[in-house]
Coordinates of C-alpha atoms in Angstrom, one line a residue:
X10 CA 84.5 90.5 55.2
X11 CA 81.4 92.2 56.3
X12 CA 79.8 95.2 54.5
X13 CA 79.1 96.8 58.0
X14 CA 82.8 96.6 59.0
X15 CA 84.6 99.3 57.1
X16 CA 87.9 98.3 58.6
X17 CA 88.1 94.8 57.1
X18 CA 90.4 94.1 54.2
X19 CA 93.6 92.1 53.7
X20 CA 96.8 93.9 54.5
X21 CA 100.1 93.6 56.3
X22 CA 99.7 95.2 59.7
X23 CA 102.4 96.5 62.0
X24 CA 102.5 95.7 65.7
X25 CA 103.3 98.7 67.8
X26 CA 104.5 99.0 71.4
X27 CA 101.1 100.7 72.2
X28 CA 99.3 97.3 71.7
X29 CA 97.7 98.1 68.4
X30 CA 98.2 97.0 64.8
X31 CA 97.8 99.6 62.0
X32 CA 98.4 100.0 58.3
X33 CA 99.8 103.2 56.9
X34 CA 98.2 104.3 53.6
X35 CA 97.6 107.4 51.5
X36 CA 94.1 108.9 51.7
X37 CA 91.7 106.1 50.7
X38 CA 89.0 108.5 49.5
X39 CA 91.5 110.7 47.6
X40 CA 90.2 113.9 49.2
X41 CA 93.7 114.8 50.6
X42 CA 95.9 112.8 48.2
X43 CA 99.2 113.7 49.8
X44 CA 98.0 112.9 53.4
X45 CA 99.0 109.6 55.0
X46 CA 96.7 107.9 57.5
X47 CA 97.2 105.0 59.9
X48 CA 94.1 102.8 59.9
X49 CA 93.9 100.9 63.2
X50 CA 93.3 97.2 62.5
X51 CA 93.4 95.8 66.0
X52 CA 93.8 96.9 69.6
X53 CA 95.0 94.5 72.2
X54 CA 92.8 94.5 75.3
X55 CA 94.3 96.2 78.4
X56 CA 97.1 97.8 76.3
X57 CA 98.0 101.5 76.3
X58 CA 96.0 101.9 73.0
X59 CA 92.9 100.2 74.5
X60 CA 93.1 102.3 77.7
X61 CA 93.4 105.5 75.6
X62 CA 90.1 104.6 73.8
X63 CA 91.6 103.7 70.4
X64 CA 89.4 101.2 68.5
X65 CA 89.5 99.2 65.4
X66 CA 88.6 101.2 62.3
X67 CA 89.8 104.6 63.7
X68 CA 92.1 106.7 61.5
X69 CA 95.2 108.5 62.9
X70 CA 96.2 111.5 60.8
X71 CA 98.9 113.1 63.0
X72 CA 101.2 112.3 66.0
X73 CA 102.3 115.1 68.3
X74 CA 100.9 117.7 65.9
X75 CA 102.9 116.4 62.9
X76 CA 101.0 115.0 60.0
X77 CA 101.8 111.3 59.3
X78 CA 104.1 110.5 56.5
X79 CA 105.2 107.2 54.9
X80 CA 108.1 107.1 57.4
X81 CA 105.8 107.8 60.5
X82 CA 105.6 104.1 61.2
X83 CA 108.5 104.4 63.6
X84 CA 106.9 107.2 65.5
X85 CA 103.7 105.1 66.0
X86 CA 105.9 102.3 67.3
X87 CA 108.3 104.1 69.7
X88 CA 106.0 103.8 72.7
X89 CA 106.5 107.3 74.0
X90 CA 103.6 109.3 75.4
X91 CA 101.9 110.9 72.4
X92 CA 99.0 112.9 71.2
X93 CA 97.2 111.3 68.2
X94 CA 95.0 113.3 65.9
X95 CA 92.0 111.2 64.9
X96 CA 89.7 111.6 61.9
X97 CA 86.9 109.6 60.4
X98 CA 85.2 109.2 57.1
X99 CA 81.6 110.3 56.5
X100 CA 79.3 110.0 53.5
X101 CA 77.4 113.0 52.1
X102 CA 74.2 111.8 50.5
X103 CA 73.5 115.0 48.7
X104 CA 77.0 115.3 47.2
X105 CA 77.2 111.5 46.8
X106 CA 80.8 111.4 48.1
X107 CA 82.9 110.6 51.1
X108 CA 84.7 113.2 53.1
X109 CA 87.1 113.5 56.2
X110 CA 85.9 114.8 59.5
X111 CA 88.4 115.8 62.2
X112 CA 87.8 114.1 65.6
X113 CA 89.3 114.6 69.0
X114 CA 92.9 114.2 69.9
X115 CA 93.7 111.1 71.9
X116 CA 96.5 111.1 74.4
X117 CA 98.2 107.8 74.7
X118 CA 100.4 106.8 77.6
X119 CA 103.9 105.4 77.1
X120 CA 104.3 101.7 76.3
X121 CA 103.7 99.5 79.4
X122 CA 103.6 95.8 80.0
X123 CA 100.1 94.3 79.6
X124 CA 98.8 90.7 79.6
X125 CA 97.6 89.6 76.2
X126 CA 94.3 87.8 76.0
X127 CA 94.1 84.5 74.2
X128 CA 90.5 84.9 73.0
X129 CA 89.7 88.6 72.6
X130 CA 86.4 88.6 70.7
X131 CA 83.6 86.1 70.3
X132 CA 80.4 87.2 68.4
X133 CA 77.6 85.7 66.5
X134 CA 76.6 87.3 63.2
X135 CA 73.5 86.5 61.2
X136 CA 74.0 86.6 57.4
X137 CA 70.9 85.6 55.4
X138 CA 69.7 82.4 57.0
X139 CA 73.0 81.5 58.7
X140 CA 74.3 82.1 62.2
X141 CA 78.0 82.6 62.0
X142 CA 80.3 82.3 65.1
X143 CA 83.4 84.5 65.1
X144 CA 86.3 84.0 67.4
X145 CA 89.4 86.2 67.4
X146 CA 92.2 84.2 69.0
X147 CA 95.5 86.0 69.6
X148 CA 97.5 83.3 71.3
X149 CA 97.1 79.9 73.0
X150 CA 98.8 81.0 76.3
X151 CA 95.9 81.6 78.6
X152 CA 95.8 79.1 81.4
X153 CA 92.1 78.5 80.9
X154 CA 92.1 78.8 77.1
X155 CA 90.5 75.4 76.5
X156 CA 87.8 76.2 79.1
X157 CA 87.1 79.5 77.5
X158 CA 87.0 78.0 74.0
X159 CA 84.6 75.2 75.1
X160 CA 82.2 77.8 76.7
X161 CA 82.2 79.8 73.5
X162 CA 81.5 76.8 71.4
X163 CA 78.7 75.6 73.7
X164 CA 77.1 79.1 73.4
X165 CA 77.4 78.9 69.6
X166 CA 75.7 75.5 69.7
X167 CA 72.8 76.9 71.8
X168 CA 72.5 79.8 69.4
X169 CA 72.2 77.5 66.3
X170 CA 75.5 78.6 64.8
X171 CA 76.0 76.9 61.5
X172 CA 79.5 78.2 60.6
X173 CA 82.5 79.3 62.6
X174 CA 85.3 81.7 61.7
X175 CA 88.4 81.4 63.8
X176 CA 90.5 84.5 63.2
X177 CA 94.2 83.8 63.8
X178 CA 95.7 86.8 61.9
X179 CA 97.1 88.4 65.1
X180 CA 97.9 85.1 66.7
X181 CA 101.5 84.9 68.1
X182 CA 101.3 81.2 68.8
X183 CA 101.7 79.4 72.2
X184 CA 100.8 76.0 73.6
X185 CA 97.4 74.8 74.6
X186 CA 99.0 71.7 76.3
X187 CA 97.2 68.3 76.4

């Protein structure tokens, strides 16, 4: 977990037909206690959610002008074209508290087939005196998975990476062959 990544925590995510995983929860800052939000945990590259501009850490507050409820999960999974109301959390230094800010509405296309990427993210983070390599690996089905992984590891070595995190939480499996 990284203090700069406000979307990181352990939870059970739900995979939707839009190519995103999300978690439904009541207002985490308790400003609108009866409101339910969907926190976007992951967006699959080239999916309808990705094409619509949805990113990890975004908050969805309504779908097709209807506020989310604890039973809204199905509506976010159906895969029909939809309008998603987005909000985000800001901090007011003077009042010393968090508050919700309405953002734009995002229109998402209906579910469509897309090719999943094996390695979606590779970054290097510096924490104190350590360079930490991070790899988000969704599956092992890419034809050139081993080649991509080797290239990433070689880059980590040239950047003096001392620790590596391999994130498999969205991994659907697969076979990397011999």
